[in-house]
Structures are given as C-alpha cells and as structure tokens.
CSV table of C-alpha atoms and ligand atoms in Angstrom, one decimal:
chain,number,residue,atom,x,y,z
A,29,MET,CA,82.8,-7.4,98.5
A,30,ASN,CA,80.7,-10.3,99.7
A,31,ASN,CA,77.2,-11.3,98.8
A,32,GLN,CA,75.8,-10.7,102.2
A,33,LYS,CA,76.7,-7.0,101.8
A,34,PHE,CA,75.0,-7.0,98.4
A,35,PHE,CA,71.7,-8.4,99.9
A,36,LEU,CA,71.9,-5.9,102.8
A,37,ASP,CA,72.3,-3.0,100.3
A,38,VAL,CA,69.3,-4.1,98.3
A,39,GLU,CA,67.3,-4.6,101.5
A,40,GLY,CA,68.4,-1.2,102.9
A,41,GLN,CA,67.3,0.5,99.7
A,42,LEU,CA,63.8,-1.1,100.1
A,43,GLU,CA,63.6,0.0,103.7
A,44,LYS,CA,64.4,3.7,102.8
A,45,ILE,CA,61.6,3.7,100.1
A,46,VAL,CA,59.1,2.0,102.3
A,47,ILE,CA,59.7,4.6,105.0
A,48,ALA,CA,59.4,7.5,102.5
A,49,LEU,CA,56.1,6.0,101.1
A,50,ARG,CA,54.7,5.3,104.6
A,51,ILE,CA,54.0,1.7,103.6
A,52,LYS,CA,52.7,-0.6,106.4
A,53,PRO,CA,55.4,-2.6,108.3
A,54,GLU,CA,53.8,-6.0,107.4
A,55,VAL,CA,54.3,-5.2,103.7
A,56,LEU,CA,57.9,-4.4,104.4
A,57,GLN,CA,58.2,-7.7,106.3
A,58,GLU,CA,57.0,-9.7,103.3
A,59,LEU,CA,59.1,-7.8,100.8
A,60,LYS,CA,62.3,-8.1,102.7
A,61,GLN,CA,62.6,-11.8,102.1
A,62,PRO,CA,61.7,-14.0,99.1
A,63,HIS,CA,58.5,-16.0,99.2
A,64,ARG,CA,60.5,-19.1,98.6
A,65,LEU,CA,64.2,-19.9,98.6
A,66,ILE,CA,65.3,-23.3,97.3
A,67,LYS,CA,68.7,-24.9,97.6
A,68,PHE,CA,69.1,-28.3,96.1
A,69,GLN,CA,71.6,-30.9,95.0
A,70,ILE,CA,72.3,-31.6,91.4
A,71,PRO,CA,74.1,-34.9,91.0
A,72,VAL,CA,76.0,-35.0,87.8
A,73,LEU,CA,77.7,-37.9,86.0
A,74,MET,CA,81.1,-36.5,85.0
A,75,ASP,CA,82.9,-37.6,81.9
A,76,ASN,CA,85.4,-39.5,84.0
A,77,GLY,CA,82.5,-41.8,85.1
A,78,LYS,CA,82.3,-40.4,88.6
A,79,LYS,CA,79.3,-38.7,90.1
A,80,LYS,CA,79.7,-35.1,91.4
A,81,ILE,CA,77.3,-33.1,93.5
A,82,PHE,CA,76.7,-29.5,92.5
A,83,PHE,CA,74.4,-27.0,94.3
A,84,GLY,CA,71.6,-25.1,92.7
A,85,PHE,CA,69.5,-22.2,94.0
A,86,ARG,CA,66.2,-20.5,93.1
A,87,SER,CA,64.9,-17.5,94.9
A,88,GLN,CA,61.3,-16.5,94.2
A,89,HIS,CA,60.9,-13.0,95.7
A,90,ASN,CA,57.3,-11.9,95.0
A,91,ASN,CA,54.5,-12.8,92.6
A,92,ILE,CA,51.8,-10.3,93.3
A,93,LEU,CA,52.1,-8.8,89.8
A,94,GLY,CA,52.3,-12.2,88.0
A,95,PRO,CA,54.5,-15.3,87.7
A,96,TYR,CA,58.0,-15.1,89.1
A,97,LYS,CA,60.6,-14.2,86.4
A,98,GLY,CA,64.4,-14.1,86.4
A,99,GLY,CA,67.7,-15.5,85.1
A,100,ILE,CA,69.9,-18.4,86.0
A,101,ARG,CA,73.6,-17.9,86.6
A,102,PHE,CA,76.4,-20.5,86.4
A,103,THR,CA,79.2,-19.1,88.6
A,104,PRO,CA,81.5,-20.5,91.3
A,105,LYS,CA,80.6,-17.7,93.8
A,106,ILE,CA,76.8,-17.7,93.6
A,107,SER,CA,75.1,-17.9,97.0
A,108,GLU,CA,71.8,-17.6,98.8
A,109,ASP,CA,72.3,-14.0,99.5
A,110,GLU,CA,73.2,-13.2,95.8
A,111,VAL,CA,70.0,-14.9,94.4
A,112,LYS,CA,67.9,-13.3,97.2
A,113,ALA,CA,69.2,-9.8,96.3
A,114,LEU,CA,68.9,-10.3,92.6
A,115,SER,CA,65.4,-11.7,92.8
A,116,MET,CA,64.3,-8.6,94.8
A,117,LEU,CA,65.8,-6.4,92.1
A,118,MET,CA,63.8,-8.4,89.5
A,119,THR,CA,60.6,-7.6,91.3
A,120,TRP,CA,61.3,-3.9,91.1
A,121,LYS,CA,62.4,-4.1,87.5
A,122,CYS,CA,59.3,-5.9,86.3
A,123,SER,CA,57.1,-3.6,88.3
A,124,LEU,CA,58.8,-0.5,86.9
A,125,ALA,CA,58.5,-1.8,83.4
A,126,GLY,CA,54.8,-2.5,83.8
A,127,LEU,CA,55.2,-6.2,83.2
A,128,PRO,CA,52.9,-8.9,84.5
A,129,PHE,CA,55.7,-10.6,86.3
A,130,GLY,CA,57.2,-10.9,89.8
A,131,GLY,CA,60.9,-11.4,90.6
A,132,ALA,CA,63.1,-14.5,90.8
A,133,LYS,CA,66.7,-15.5,90.3
A,134,GLY,CA,68.6,-18.7,90.3
A,135,GLY,CA,72.0,-20.2,89.8
A,136,VAL,CA,74.4,-23.1,90.1
A,137,VAL,CA,77.7,-23.1,92.0
A,138,VAL,CA,80.0,-24.1,89.1
A,139,ASP,CA,82.7,-22.8,86.8
A,140,PRO,CA,81.3,-23.7,83.4
A,141,LEU,CA,84.7,-23.2,81.7
A,142,LYS,CA,85.9,-26.3,83.5
A,143,LEU,CA,83.1,-28.5,82.1
A,144,SER,CA,82.7,-30.4,78.8
A,145,ARG,CA,79.7,-29.7,76.7
A,146,LYS,CA,78.1,-33.0,77.9
A,147,GLU,CA,78.7,-32.1,81.5
A,148,LEU,CA,77.2,-28.7,81.0
A,149,GLU,CA,74.1,-30.3,79.4
A,150,ARG,CA,73.7,-32.7,82.4
A,151,ILE,CA,74.0,-29.8,84.9
A,152,SER,CA,71.4,-27.8,82.9
A,153,ARG,CA,68.9,-30.7,82.9
A,154,GLY,CA,69.7,-31.5,86.6
A,155,TYR,CA,68.8,-27.9,87.5
A,156,VAL,CA,65.4,-28.3,85.9
A,157,LYS,CA,64.8,-31.6,87.7
A,158,GLY,CA,65.6,-29.9,91.0
A,159,VAL,CA,63.2,-27.0,90.6
A,160,PHE,CA,60.6,-28.7,88.4
A,161,PRO,CA,57.6,-28.5,90.8
A,162,CYS,CA,58.2,-24.8,91.4
A,163,ILE,CA,58.6,-23.5,87.8
A,164,GLY,CA,56.4,-23.3,84.8
A,165,PRO,CA,54.9,-20.9,82.2
A,166,ASP,CA,52.4,-19.4,84.7
A,167,LEU,CA,54.5,-20.0,87.9
A,168,ASP,CA,58.2,-19.1,87.4
A,169,ILE,CA,59.9,-18.5,84.0
A,170,PRO,CA,63.7,-18.6,84.0
A,171,ALA,CA,66.0,-17.0,81.4
A,172,PRO,CA,69.8,-16.8,80.7
A,173,ASP,CA,72.1,-14.7,82.9
A,174,ILE,CA,75.8,-14.7,83.6
A,175,ASN,CA,77.5,-17.7,81.8
A,176,THR,CA,74.2,-19.2,80.6
A,177,ASN,CA,72.9,-18.9,77.0
A,178,PRO,CA,70.2,-19.9,74.5
A,179,GLN,CA,71.7,-23.5,74.2
A,180,ILE,CA,71.4,-24.0,77.9
A,181,MET,CA,67.8,-22.7,77.8
A,182,ALA,CA,67.1,-25.2,75.0
A,183,TRP,CA,68.3,-28.1,77.2
A,184,MET,CA,66.3,-26.8,80.1
A,185,VAL,CA,63.1,-26.3,78.2
A,186,ASP,CA,63.5,-29.8,76.6
A,187,GLU,CA,64.0,-31.3,80.1
A,188,TYR,CA,61.0,-29.3,81.4
A,189,SER,CA,58.8,-30.5,78.5
A,190,ARG,CA,59.9,-34.1,79.0
A,191,LEU,CA,59.1,-34.1,82.7
A,192,LYS,CA,55.8,-32.3,82.1
A,193,GLY,CA,54.8,-34.7,79.2
A,194,GLU,CA,54.0,-31.9,76.8
A,195,ASP,CA,55.9,-29.3,74.7
A,196,THR,CA,56.1,-26.2,76.9
A,197,PRO,CA,58.2,-23.5,75.2
A,198,ALA,CA,56.7,-20.7,77.4
A,199,ALA,CA,58.4,-22.2,80.5
A,200,PHE,CA,61.8,-20.5,79.6
A,201,THR,CA,62.8,-17.4,77.7
A,202,GLY,CA,66.1,-16.6,75.9
A,203,LYS,CA,65.8,-19.7,73.8
A,204,PRO,CA,67.3,-20.3,70.4
A,205,LEU,CA,65.4,-18.9,67.5
A,206,ASN,CA,64.5,-22.2,66.1
A,207,GLN,CA,63.0,-23.3,69.4
A,208,TRP,CA,60.5,-20.5,70.0
A,209,GLY,CA,63.2,-17.9,70.8
A,210,LEU,CA,62.5,-14.2,70.0
A,211,GLU,CA,64.4,-12.3,67.3
A,212,GLY,CA,66.2,-9.6,69.1
A,213,ARG,CA,66.1,-11.1,72.6
A,214,LYS,CA,69.8,-11.7,72.7
A,215,GLU,CA,70.6,-8.0,72.0
A,216,ALA,CA,67.6,-6.6,73.8
A,217,THR,CA,69.3,-5.7,77.1
A,218,GLY,CA,72.1,-3.7,75.4
A,219,TYR,CA,69.6,-2.2,72.9
A,220,GLY,CA,67.5,-1.0,75.8
A,221,GLY,CA,70.5,0.6,77.5
A,222,VAL,CA,71.2,2.6,74.4
A,223,VAL,CA,67.5,3.7,74.3
A,224,ILE,CA,68.2,5.1,77.8
A,225,LEU,CA,71.5,6.7,76.6
A,226,ASN,CA,69.5,8.4,73.8
A,227,LYS,CA,66.9,9.7,76.3
A,228,LEU,CA,69.8,11.4,78.3
A,229,ARG,CA,71.1,12.8,75.0
A,230,GLU,CA,67.7,14.4,74.3
A,231,ILE,CA,67.5,15.9,77.8
A,232,PHE,CA,71.1,17.1,78.0
A,233,ASP,CA,71.5,17.8,74.4
A,234,PHE,CA,74.9,16.1,73.7
A,235,GLN,CA,76.2,15.0,70.3
A,236,PRO,CA,77.0,11.3,70.0
A,237,LYS,CA,80.3,11.8,68.2
A,238,GLU,CA,81.5,14.1,70.9
A,239,THR,CA,80.3,11.8,73.7
A,240,THR,CA,82.8,9.4,75.1
A,241,LEU,CA,82.0,6.0,76.7
A,242,ALA,CA,83.8,3.4,78.8
A,243,ILE,CA,82.1,0.0,79.1
A,244,GLN,CA,83.0,-2.6,81.7
A,245,GLY,CA,82.1,-6.2,80.6
A,246,PHE,CA,82.1,-7.4,77.0
A,247,GLY,CA,79.7,-10.3,77.3
A,248,ASN,CA,76.1,-10.4,76.1
A,249,VAL,CA,75.1,-7.1,77.6
A,250,GLY,CA,78.3,-5.1,77.2
A,251,SER,CA,79.0,-6.1,73.6
A,252,SER,CA,75.4,-5.4,72.4
A,253,PHE,CA,75.4,-2.0,74.3
A,254,ALA,CA,78.7,-1.2,72.5
A,255,HIS,CA,77.3,-2.4,69.2
A,256,PHE,CA,74.2,-0.1,69.3
A,257,ALA,CA,76.0,2.8,70.8
A,258,PHE,CA,78.7,2.6,68.0
A,259,GLN,CA,75.9,2.5,65.4
A,260,GLU,CA,74.4,5.7,66.9
A,261,GLY,CA,77.8,7.3,66.5
A,262,TYR,CA,79.0,7.4,70.2
A,263,LYS,CA,82.7,7.3,70.8
A,264,ILE,CA,83.8,4.2,72.8
A,265,LEU,CA,87.2,4.8,74.4
A,266,ALA,CA,87.4,1.7,76.5
A,267,ILE,CA,85.9,-1.8,77.1
A,268,SER,CA,86.9,-4.6,79.4
A,269,GLU,CA,86.3,-8.2,80.4
A,270,LYS,CA,87.2,-10.1,83.5
A,271,GLU,CA,90.9,-10.3,82.6
A,272,GLY,CA,91.3,-6.6,81.9
A,273,GLY,CA,90.5,-3.9,79.4
A,274,ILE,CA,91.6,-2.0,76.3
A,275,TYR,CA,91.8,1.7,75.6
A,276,VAL,CA,91.8,3.4,72.2
A,277,GLU,CA,92.0,7.1,72.2
A,278,LYS,CA,90.5,7.6,68.7
A,279,GLY,CA,87.5,5.5,69.7
A,280,LEU,CA,87.2,1.8,69.0
A,281,ASN,CA,85.0,-0.3,66.7
A,282,PRO,CA,83.3,-2.8,68.9
A,283,GLU,CA,82.2,-5.0,66.0
A,284,GLU,CA,85.8,-5.5,64.8
A,285,THR,CA,86.9,-5.9,68.5
A,286,LEU,CA,84.3,-8.7,69.0
A,287,ARG,CA,85.5,-10.5,65.8
A,288,CYS,CA,89.1,-10.2,67.0
A,289,LYS,CA,88.1,-11.4,70.5
A,290,GLU,CA,86.3,-14.4,69.0
A,291,LYS,CA,89.5,-15.2,67.0
A,292,ASN,CA,92.0,-14.7,69.8
A,293,GLY,CA,89.9,-15.7,72.8
A,294,LYS,CA,90.4,-12.3,74.6
A,295,ILE,CA,90.1,-8.6,73.9
A,296,ALA,CA,93.8,-7.8,74.8
A,297,GLY,CA,95.5,-6.5,71.7
A,298,CYS,CA,92.2,-6.0,69.8
A,299,TYR,CA,92.7,-2.3,69.3
A,300,CYS,CA,90.3,-1.9,66.3
A,301,VAL,CA,89.7,1.5,64.7
A,302,GLY,CA,87.4,1.5,61.6
A,303,SER,CA,88.0,-1.9,60.0
A,304,VAL,CA,91.7,-2.2,61.1
A,305,CYS,CA,93.0,-3.7,64.3
A,306,ASP,CA,96.6,-2.6,65.1
A,307,LEU,CA,98.7,-2.9,68.2
A,308,SER,CA,99.8,0.7,67.9
A,309,PHE,CA,96.3,2.0,68.1
A,310,GLY,CA,95.7,1.4,71.8
A,311,LYS,CA,96.9,0.0,75.1
A,312,ARG,CA,95.8,-2.4,77.8
A,313,ILE,CA,94.2,-1.0,81.0
A,314,THR,CA,92.9,-2.6,84.2
A,315,ASN,CA,89.2,-2.7,85.2
A,316,GLU,CA,90.0,-0.2,87.9
A,317,GLU,CA,91.4,2.2,85.4
A,318,LEU,CA,88.4,1.9,83.2
A,319,LEU,CA,86.0,2.7,86.0
A,320,GLU,CA,88.0,5.8,86.9
A,321,MET,CA,88.5,7.0,83.4
A,322,GLU,CA,87.6,10.6,82.3
A,323,VAL,CA,84.6,9.9,80.0
A,324,ASP,CA,81.2,11.3,79.6
A,325,VAL,CA,79.3,8.0,80.2
A,326,LEU,CA,80.4,5.0,82.3
A,327,VAL,CA,78.6,1.7,81.6
A,328,PRO,CA,79.2,-1.0,84.2
A,329,ALA,CA,77.9,-4.1,82.4
A,330,ALA,CA,79.7,-7.0,84.1
A,331,ILE,CA,79.0,-7.9,87.7
A,332,GLU,CA,77.7,-6.4,91.0
A,333,ASN,CA,79.5,-4.2,93.5
A,334,VAL,CA,82.3,-2.8,91.2
A,335,ILE,CA,81.8,0.9,92.2
A,336,THR,CA,82.4,1.0,95.9
A,337,LYS,CA,83.2,3.7,98.6
A,338,GLU,CA,86.9,3.1,97.8
A,339,ASN,CA,86.8,4.0,94.0
A,340,ALA,CA,83.6,6.2,93.9
A,341,PRO,CA,85.6,9.4,94.9
A,342,ARG,CA,87.8,8.8,91.8
A,343,VAL,CA,85.0,8.2,89.3
A,344,ARG,CA,85.1,11.0,86.7
A,345,ALA,CA,82.2,10.2,84.4
A,346,LYS,CA,79.2,12.6,84.2
A,347,TYR,CA,76.6,9.9,83.7
A,348,ILE,CA,76.5,6.2,84.8
A,349,ILE,CA,74.2,3.8,83.1
A,350,ALA,CA,74.0,0.7,85.3
A,351,MET,CA,73.7,-2.2,82.9
A,352,ALA,CA,74.9,-5.0,85.3
A,353,ASN,CA,72.6,-5.8,88.2
A,354,GLY,CA,73.7,-4.0,91.4
A,355,PRO,CA,77.1,-2.6,90.2
A,356,ILE,CA,77.1,0.3,92.7
A,357,THR,CA,77.2,-0.2,96.5
A,358,SER,CA,74.9,2.0,98.7
A,359,GLU,CA,77.9,4.0,100.1
A,360,ALA,CA,79.2,4.6,96.6
A,361,ARG,CA,75.7,5.8,95.5
A,362,THR,CA,75.8,8.5,98.2
A,363,ILE,CA,79.3,9.6,97.1
A,364,LEU,CA,78.3,9.8,93.4
A,365,GLU,CA,75.2,11.8,94.3
A,366,LYS,CA,77.3,14.3,96.2
A,367,LYS,CA,79.6,14.5,93.1
A,368,ASP,CA,76.5,15.3,91.0
A,369,ILE,CA,77.1,12.3,88.8
A,370,LEU,CA,73.8,11.2,87.3
A,371,VAL,CA,73.1,7.5,87.8
A,372,VAL,CA,70.5,5.6,85.8
A,373,PRO,CA,69.7,2.6,88.0
A,374,ASP,CA,69.8,-1.0,86.8
A,375,ILE,CA,66.1,-1.6,87.3
A,376,LEU,CA,65.5,1.0,84.7
A,377,SER,CA,68.4,0.8,82.3
A,378,ASN,CA,68.7,-3.0,81.9
A,379,ALA,CA,65.0,-3.7,81.8
A,380,GLY,CA,65.2,-4.3,78.0
A,381,GLY,CA,66.2,-8.0,78.7
A,382,VAL,CA,63.2,-8.9,80.8
A,383,THR,CA,60.9,-6.8,78.6
A,384,ALA,CA,62.0,-8.8,75.5
A,385,SER,CA,61.6,-12.0,77.6
A,386,TYR,CA,58.0,-10.9,78.2
A,387,PHE,CA,57.6,-10.5,74.4
A,388,GLU,CA,59.1,-14.0,73.9
A,389,TRP,CA,56.7,-15.5,76.5
A,390,LEU,CA,53.7,-13.8,74.8
A,391,GLN,CA,54.9,-15.1,71.4
A,392,CYS,CA,55.0,-18.6,72.7
A,393,LYS,CA,51.6,-18.3,74.3
A,394,GLU,CA,50.1,-16.8,71.2
A,395,LYS,CA,52.0,-19.3,68.9
A,396,ALA,CA,52.9,-16.2,66.9
A,397,ARG,CA,56.2,-15.1,65.4
A,398,TRP,CA,57.5,-11.5,66.1
A,399,GLU,CA,59.9,-9.9,63.8
A,400,LYS,CA,63.0,-8.1,65.2
A,401,GLU,CA,61.8,-4.7,64.1
A,402,LYS,CA,58.6,-5.2,66.1
A,403,THR,CA,60.6,-6.2,69.2
A,404,PHE,CA,62.9,-3.2,68.9
A,405,ARG,CA,60.0,-0.8,68.3
A,406,LYS,CA,58.1,-2.1,71.3
A,407,LEU,CA,61.2,-1.9,73.4
A,408,ARG,CA,61.8,1.7,72.4
A,409,GLN,CA,58.2,2.6,73.3
A,410,ARG,CA,58.2,0.8,76.6
A,411,LEU,CA,61.6,1.8,77.9
A,412,GLY,CA,61.1,5.4,76.6
A,413,GLN,CA,57.8,5.6,78.6
A,414,SER,CA,59.4,4.1,81.7
A,415,PHE,CA,62.3,6.6,81.5
A,416,ASN,CA,59.9,9.6,81.0
A,417,ARG,CA,57.8,8.5,84.0
A,418,VAL,CA,60.9,8.2,86.2
A,419,TRP,CA,62.4,11.4,84.9
A,420,ASN,CA,59.2,13.4,85.5
A,421,LEU,CA,58.8,12.2,89.0
A,422,ALA,CA,62.4,12.9,89.8
A,423,GLN,CA,61.9,16.5,88.6
A,424,LYS,CA,58.6,17.0,90.4
A,425,GLU,CA,59.9,15.5,93.7
A,426,LYS,CA,63.4,16.9,93.4
A,427,VAL,CA,64.9,13.4,94.0
A,428,THR,CA,67.5,11.3,92.1
A,429,ILE,CA,66.4,9.2,89.1
A,430,GLU,CA,67.2,6.2,91.2
A,431,LYS,CA,64.9,7.2,94.1
A,432,ALA,CA,62.1,8.1,91.6
A,433,ALA,CA,62.5,4.7,89.9
A,434,TYR,CA,62.3,2.8,93.3
A,435,ILE,CA,59.2,4.9,94.4
A,436,LEU,CA,57.4,3.9,91.2
A,437,ALA,CA,58.4,0.3,91.4
A,438,VAL,CA,57.8,-0.4,95.1
A,439,SER,CA,54.5,1.5,95.2
A,440,ARG,CA,53.0,-0.5,92.3
A,441,VAL,CA,53.9,-3.8,94.2
A,442,ALA,CA,52.7,-2.4,97.6
A,443,GLU,CA,49.4,-1.2,96.0
A,444,ALA,CA,48.7,-4.6,94.6
A,445,MET,CA,49.5,-6.3,97.9
A,446,LYS,CA,47.0,-3.9,99.6
A,447,GLN,CA,44.3,-5.2,97.3
A,448,ASN,CA,44.9,-8.8,98.2
B,517,NAD,P1,78.1,-12.5,80.3
B,517,NAD,O1,78.5,-13.7,81.1
B,517,NAD,O2,77.7,-12.6,78.9
B,517,NAD,O3,79.2,-11.4,80.4
B,517,NAD,C1,79.8,-11.0,81.6
B,517,NAD,C2,81.0,-10.1,81.2
B,517,NAD,O4,81.5,-9.6,82.4
B,517,NAD,C3,82.2,-10.8,80.5
B,517,NAD,O5,82.7,-10.0,79.6
B,517,NAD,C4,83.2,-11.1,81.7
B,517,NAD,O6,84.5,-11.2,81.2
B,517,NAD,C5,82.9,-9.8,82.5
B,517,NAD,N1,83.3,-10.0,83.9
B,517,NAD,C6,83.1,-11.0,84.7
B,517,NAD,N2,83.7,-10.8,85.9
B,517,NAD,C7,84.3,-9.6,85.9
B,517,NAD,C8,85.0,-8.9,86.8
B,517,NAD,N3,85.3,-9.3,88.0
B,517,NAD,N4,85.5,-7.6,86.4
B,517,NAD,C9,85.2,-7.2,85.2
B,517,NAD,N5,84.5,-7.8,84.2
B,517,NAD,C10,84.0,-9.1,84.6
B,517,NAD,O7,76.9,-11.8,81.2
B,517,NAD,P2,75.8,-10.8,80.7
B,517,NAD,O8,74.6,-11.6,80.3
B,517,NAD,O9,76.4,-9.8,79.7
B,517,NAD,O10,75.4,-10.1,82.1
B,517,NAD,C11,76.2,-9.0,82.6
B,517,NAD,C12,75.4,-8.3,83.7
B,517,NAD,O11,74.2,-7.8,83.1
B,517,NAD,C13,75.1,-9.2,84.9
B,517,NAD,O12,75.0,-8.4,86.0
B,517,NAD,C14,73.6,-9.6,84.5
B,517,NAD,O13,72.9,-10.0,85.7
B,517,NAD,C15,73.1,-8.3,83.9
B,517,NAD,N6,71.9,-8.5,83.1
B,517,NAD,C16,71.9,-9.4,82.0
B,517,NAD,C17,70.8,-9.5,81.2
B,517,NAD,C18,70.8,-10.3,80.0
B,517,NAD,O14,69.9,-10.3,79.2
B,517,NAD,N7,71.8,-11.1,79.7
B,517,NAD,C19,69.7,-8.7,81.5
B,517,NAD,C20,69.7,-7.8,82.6
B,517,NAD,C21,70.8,-7.7,83.4
C-alpha cells in the first residue's frame, strides 16, 4: 500500500463530509492541501567522518483553530503524501477534541536503528535547523511519533532554544520529565484508547474479564493500551510488533511481556501469564493472523493501511479501536460497515496523545507542574465528552461513529474559516 493511496483516502473522506455538510467549494479547496509543505536537506556528519544528506518534511495543514500541532517520524518510507495525509488527520483530531490547535506532521527519511546515538542527535538538531523559521510555541509545536521519543524532543527543544536565543520549552511536547515534560504524556495515547474502550463497555454492557483483545503494535501506543486494558481486567489474547506476534489462549500479562521484550529484544517467546513467562503457554503468530483473529476487540496500534479490502472480509472482531493513524483503508471501511463491525476512528480514539500534549504546552506556558492524576482525570473528562458527542450524533443521524466524528471535526474547522 503506497502513501499516495493513503493521502487520496484521507482526501476522499474529507470530500464526502464536505458534500454532506454542503460546505462551499472554496473551503474544500483550501482543506484538500496543506497550507505549507516543506521538504529540506539535513546534512549530517556521520561517525565515519563523511557528510551524508538526509531529507526532512513538515506539512502544516491548517491553523484556523490555533498553532499547527503534530508529531515527527523517523522512518525510511516517509514521504510528502504521508505527512500531508497525517497533517490533515491532525487537523480533524484537534478540532474534534476541542483543542486550540491545527494540524501538522513531519518526518525524516531514515532508519534510526542504523544510526549511532551521536548521529541520531545530529539528525534531530539538523531537523530543527531546517524548519526553524516555521515552528515555535505559537506557530507549530512538534511532538514524538513513530521512532522518535522524549530524548529526541530534548535535543530538538535544546536546538530550538539555542537558535532562538532563549529557553523555549513550549516549542515541543513529549519532552523528558526533567525538561518540562508532562507526567503521563508518554502513556496518554494508550490511556485515552482504554477510556474509549470503557465507553463501549458502558454502552454494550460487556464484562472486561470476558472481553478478548488483540493488539497490533507493541511500541509506545500499543504497550500502554495493553497495560491499562490489562489493569481494567480485559483479556489480551495477542499482541504483535513488526517482526510478528504472539498468542496466549489464557490471556497474557503485557507488563511481564514488556519486561521480557526489553530483556530479549523481541516479543517472540515472551508468553507471559501472571508473573511467569513460559514457552509452553503460547505460540507465535503473524501480523495477518492477529488482524483476522476471533476476538471481541481488535486494536491496530502500529502503522497505517493494515486493514485493507483484501483482509477486511476475514476480520472477525466485533469492535475495532483505531489507535494507529489511518490503519483502515476506505474500501476496508465500507466492508467492515457492511459486516456491522463497529469502528472507533483514529481521530477520536488516539486523541489522548495530542490532548496530553496540549496539557504539556499549557504547563510550560503557565510555568506550572501538573501531577499525573490531574492529567489522567482531565483526559478521562475530555475524551469521555468527545465520545459522548460523537455517539449521540451517530444515534441521532443514524450514521457510523466515524462519519459522526468527521462531521463534528470538519464543521468546527469550516465554521471558523467562514468567520475569517
Ligand atoms: P512506536 O514506534 O513506539 O511503535 C510502533 C510499533 O509498531 C512497534 O511495536 C513496531 O514493531 C510496530 N510496527 C511497525 N511496523 C509494523 C508493521 N509493518 N506491522 C506490524 N507492526 C509494525 O510508535 P507509536 O508511537 O506507538 O505509534 C504507533 C501508531 O500510533 C502510529 O500510527 C502513530 O502515528 C500513532 N499515534 C501515536 C501517538 C503517540 O503519542 N505516540 C499518538 C497518536 C497516534
């Protein structure tokens, strides 16, 4: 699945909503493309003494609701189309969550696993040099995403402050705790996903211990989703990472699995039940098998475009909570709808991350310190309210949760554009 298809899917989704809402064509014209798309060179001195050129991107989709906001990915396959699509999704996500932000996304074409720590630091600082005039605490505030983390944000904010000539912690979010990071930011996206899972539980009246889950992706989002779902008593049958997954019929303990993964470098063989990890408890599965597994809730929490028209007919979950950005193609969405599988879209279910980033930004601006309990309480309130608004609209208009979420998100942006 290529990135152009991803962008066309995201753009097509917007077109459908704009037509349904009878929004003026000039608004659609502006929203179909980012306000600004930057592609720039990042020259990096490698450890072997030679200079190598990397490419960076930043897409700033729309800022009618506030400064652009969005993560930075370090992946070998990032492209213009990918950052354009993801920045548009960020606009809808911030709008739906009622945040004073617009949408952005960025990245560097690089495999960070092939770099030394020093090289990674130079690329991170080089990225900031490349976008410096276009970012800032009231202009565009980046955050971590795939393969980027608080350490990388620390280098970036340091470089930004150096170029600016003043300490500017509000220019980035997802920073380390001792550098104006927010307690709970790291876990916030996964935590928010479990808030949404619990909303479904209230509506459909299911019991956590009888509710089975399969989670694709065991990085930041997937592992924290698994952690909070396990604490709530849900039964996690399968998890996976890029190299493949594991299945434990009795239900696995994600905390022990994470410890085992940290020790062994991979989840293969980490079949942990209770506090014991034993090879006889489980088996290895592929990512394809995980997506098609008979579970109550499927949680794609890795990358985009994993549920496609090819595998959607074989998906057997009753509910899908989209935690990755764009994990389901447009054709697959139609198939899932026909199969009566309830899909909670990414712009609603993974909004915990950007909402906590907003708290971190506020904390930096106010020079205050938020405690984790405050972050989680505010996340529960905000995400719970967002879910209720979407659910009520879906019931009233007899549309899918996804369509209701897009109606709310796009109309808030279009309304604000009308007033300008
Ligand atoms: P991460 O880099 O920490 O983890 C990614 C995980 O996906 C890893 O376990 C990796 O092994 C797995 N993976 C990568 N390629 C895969 C493939 N081809 N098949 C199956 N698994 C694969 O990234 P993350 O921060 O957890 O982000 C995951 C998703 O959630 C992304 O779509 C990201 O944009 C989205 N997201 C992240 C945040 C956040 O706060 N980090 C917020 C909102 C949305």
